[in-house]
Amino acid sequence: MNKTVAVNGMGWVSDKAFGTSRQELGTLVSKQGVKLPDRKLLFDEEVVNFRRFDYESKLSCSLIALALRDAGVKAREKKEETGIIGFGRYGSNVSDKDYYSDFLKFGEKTGRGHVFIYTLPTSPLAESSIYFRLMGPLYYLSKESNMLHQSLESAVRLIMSGEADNMLVGSVEDFPFYILIGEQRKNSICLVDDLKHIKTNEELVSRIRSSDQ
Amino acid sequence: MSSSRVVICDYDIITSFGQGIAPLWDALLNNRTSIAKVHRFDTTNFSSSFASMINDLDCQSQESLFLQLLDKFSLDKLKLKDNTKILLATSKGEIDLLERELRDNKKVSSYDPQETLKRVKDKFSFKQGVAFISAACASSSLAIAEGARLIEAKEADSVLVLTSEIVTPFIFSGFSSLLALDEQPARPFCKYRKGLTLGEGAGFMLLMSEEAAKKDNRNINGVVSGWGSSSDANHATGPSRDGSGLKLAIERALKKASIDSAKIDSISAHGTGTIYNDLMEIQAFKSAFQDDLKPVYSIKGATGHLLGASGLIETVVALKSMEDSLIPDSVNMTQVDEEMKGFVSKDKRQFVSNIVLNTNSGFGGINSALIIGKYE
């Protein structure tokens, strides 16, 4: 089936600010040494257990909230045909270290379950799928090089083959972002093909922000 | 390429029964388990002392246990082309490296997916890059699906899927803390089941387009006819109680295979032995198959839960099941759960199977369904 796949929404977070493809929405709030967008600005309904999420899960949920809002998609509506591919270099390294250091601290007697559940590279994606009710394919990719393109290509294949209508693709590393891609529509931001030569997350965010909309 | 059928060529597996499908198959037909008391590390403080471990791994080696398992495969014999895509599927990878670094203050090698990819590439002298796919306990089944998708889209004509999982204190303590371990060896689909038992295993599977496989004179052992995946969008660790997420993955796989559920002959279930997973699966099967339920089995009473490696190893068992026209025992099940009566059997059965549905589900509610057919 021939479809033209386009970017329909984006959320991004830099060192200081956050926003969508269309605008910068605010500056980051620092809480307990972690900088994130103020979640009151992002979520219409409380995200259950958000305080217990690891940083990567909090950031993923924030970025996906921005990308869906940018695309005009209702956050809590069930989305059977929307999936997520996350990519990065480090997987769940930070949570892995937290969990195991904690386990050692307690004399190797007991681990903390609520930390252990974040020791999968897919944990932040899963938390996002739960809040936003995304029921499409979900997995994490890593590669020595070209991760951004491999992830985009995988997501496009899922859409072209009819396995998903929309895919969220993004990373919480380097210049964190998530984009929502799907079939081209009137108010699409740009085509996925237009992103072919982009090498870094930052370039991608910049390219999408500068697209004529 | 004129044909887009995705075929399964070479494969090999390692479980605690040994290397290859033969020792595992023999155990499954004779109701034997490899689950035993763990000796590699102290389990005194955990809720179980059982696992299915591979005993000849060297914990003092510079090489991770994960890599030692993969090293047992002679991949050079495959004579892969330089353009073969390589997918590495795992949930926890070389986690033992992190443990040694933090526990013994001894950094053997860096622990992260990027370093693992480099080491795998170097070990097997792959000329091409390796991609890492992680999807909890559905990792290798989703990697098989990704490989099949690449071949179907004609972006590759051969894809090698590698998988490996180990059992370490990190993983054991985590599952123990979640109260997910049975204090006895796991009893999938049993009325008395109380949890899972962890297991170690590894495997590889070479997927090719039918045309490329024939051109290379490869042995063709089966067909990946359909694949589908979904998220429950329900809970971080527990499965959706009504099985709706897994049902969606099954429906997607049937759609991809262009068949209806009546064509499925048997089901290789994830069947971990936890109360909620097994019940969820049965709800999904009942819902997807209505009144036409198929024979269901799980191998995890024999092998333990192989985490991300489950899907690939269970696919190999499914191929053997079709080849021998036998549905294996669900090892350790003493009395079938009422909900599962009639389609989960304690004993092996003669059964001609041409198409097997293989399901896996993982933390975060990730579901996968593969439809594996006999090659005819």
Coordinates of C-alpha atoms in Angstrom, one line a residue, chain A residues 78-85 88-93 95-101 103-104 107-114 116-122 125-127 129-145 147 150 153-154 157-158 161-164, chain B residues 42 45-46 87 90-92 95 98-103 111-114 117-118 121 129-137 142 145-146 149-150 152-153 155 169-175 177-178 227-237 244-245 248 252 255-256 363-366:
Chain A
K78 CA -7.8 5.0 23.4
K79 CA -5.4 4.7 20.5
E80 CA -5.3 1.1 19.4
E81 CA -3.3 1.8 16.3
T82 CA -0.6 4.1 17.7
G83 CA 2.7 2.6 18.8
I84 CA 6.1 3.8 20.2
I85 CA 9.7 3.2 19.2
G88 CA 19.1 5.6 22.6
R89 CA 22.7 4.6 23.6
Y90 CA 22.2 3.7 27.2
G91 CA 18.9 1.8 27.5
S92 CA 18.0 1.7 31.2
N93 CA 21.5 2.1 32.6
S95 CA 17.8 2.8 36.6
D96 CA 19.9 -0.4 36.5
K97 CA 22.6 1.3 38.6
D98 CA 20.0 2.8 41.0
Y99 CA 18.4 -0.6 41.5
Y100 CA 21.5 -2.6 42.0
S101 CA 23.3 0.0 44.2
F103 CA 20.2 -3.7 46.5
L104 CA 23.9 -3.7 47.6
G107 CA 23.1 -6.2 52.1
E108 CA 22.0 -8.0 49.0
K109 CA 18.9 -9.1 50.9
T110 CA 16.2 -7.4 49.1
G111 CA 15.6 -5.3 46.0
R112 CA 13.0 -2.6 45.7
G113 CA 10.3 -3.6 43.3
H114 CA 9.2 -0.1 42.4
F116 CA 13.2 -2.7 39.5
I117 CA 10.3 -2.1 37.2
Y118 CA 12.2 0.7 35.5
T119 CA 15.2 -1.5 34.7
L120 CA 14.0 -2.2 31.1
P121 CA 14.8 0.1 28.2
T122 CA 11.0 -0.1 27.4
L125 CA 7.6 3.7 26.7
A126 CA 5.3 1.4 28.7
E127 CA 4.5 4.1 31.2
S129 CA 1.5 3.8 26.6
I130 CA -0.4 3.3 29.9
Y131 CA -1.2 7.0 30.4
F132 CA -1.9 7.8 26.8
R133 CA -3.7 4.5 26.1
L134 CA -1.5 3.6 23.2
M135 CA -2.0 0.0 22.1
G136 CA 0.3 -0.3 19.0
P137 CA 3.7 -1.9 18.7
L138 CA 6.2 -0.9 21.3
Y139 CA 10.0 -1.5 21.5
Y140 CA 13.4 0.0 22.1
L141 CA 16.2 0.2 19.5
S142 CA 19.9 0.9 19.8
K143 CA 22.6 0.9 17.2
E144 CA 26.2 2.0 17.0
S145 CA 25.3 4.6 14.5
M147 CA 19.9 5.0 15.4
Q150 CA 16.9 3.1 11.9
E153 CA 12.6 3.6 9.1
S154 CA 11.2 0.9 11.4
R157 CA 7.6 0.2 7.8
L158 CA 5.1 -0.5 10.6
S161 CA 2.6 -2.5 6.3
G162 CA -0.6 -1.6 8.0
E163 CA 0.6 -2.7 11.5
A164 CA 0.1 0.8 12.9
Chain B
D42 CA 23.1 -17.1 47.3
N45 CA 17.0 -14.0 51.1
F46 CA 14.8 -14.5 48.0
L87 CA 19.3 -8.1 15.2
T90 CA 17.6 -9.2 24.9
S91 CA 15.9 -7.7 27.9
K92 CA 18.8 -7.3 30.3
I95 CA 23.8 -7.2 33.3
L98 CA 27.2 -4.0 35.9
E99 CA 26.9 -6.2 38.9
R100 CA 30.7 -6.9 39.0
E101 CA 31.4 -3.3 38.6
L102 CA 29.2 -2.2 41.5
R103 CA 29.6 -5.2 43.8
Y111 CA 27.9 -2.1 30.5
D112 CA 25.5 -0.5 28.0
P113 CA 23.8 -1.6 24.8
Q114 CA 26.3 0.2 22.6
L117 CA 26.7 -4.3 20.2
K118 CA 30.4 -3.6 19.6
K121 CA 30.1 -7.5 16.3
G129 CA 26.4 -3.1 12.2
V130 CA 24.2 -4.9 14.7
A131 CA 20.9 -3.5 15.9
F132 CA 19.7 -4.0 19.5
I133 CA 16.0 -4.7 20.0
S134 CA 14.5 -4.8 23.5
A135 CA 10.9 -5.4 24.3
A136 CA 11.0 -7.1 27.7
C137 CA 10.0 -10.8 27.5
L142 CA 9.5 -8.8 18.2
A145 CA 8.8 -9.9 13.5
E146 CA 11.2 -7.0 12.7
R149 CA 9.1 -7.1 8.1
L150 CA 12.5 -6.1 6.7
E152 CA 8.7 -8.5 3.4
A153 CA 9.5 -4.8 2.6
E155 CA 14.9 -4.1 2.5
P169 CA 21.3 -11.7 41.4
F170 CA 20.1 -8.5 39.8
I171 CA 17.4 -10.2 37.9
F172 CA 16.6 -12.8 40.6
S173 CA 16.2 -10.2 43.4
G174 CA 14.1 -8.0 41.2
F175 CA 11.6 -10.7 40.4
S177 CA 10.9 -8.3 45.1
L178 CA 7.9 -8.3 42.9
W227 CA 3.3 -11.4 13.1
G228 CA 1.6 -8.8 15.3
S229 CA 2.3 -6.9 18.5
S230 CA 0.4 -4.6 20.9
S231 CA 0.6 -2.9 24.2
D232 CA -1.9 -3.5 27.0
A233 CA -1.8 0.2 28.0
N234 CA -2.8 -1.1 31.3
H235 CA -0.1 -1.7 34.0
A236 CA 3.6 -1.5 34.4
T237 CA 4.1 -5.1 35.5
S244 CA -7.6 -7.7 25.3
G245 CA -4.0 -6.6 24.5
L248 CA -5.2 -7.6 19.6
R252 CA -2.9 -8.5 13.9
K255 CA -4.5 -10.4 9.5
K256 CA -0.8 -10.3 8.4
F363 CA 6.5 -6.2 31.5
G364 CA 4.8 -3.0 30.5
G365 CA 2.1 -5.0 28.8
I366 CA 4.0 -5.7 25.6

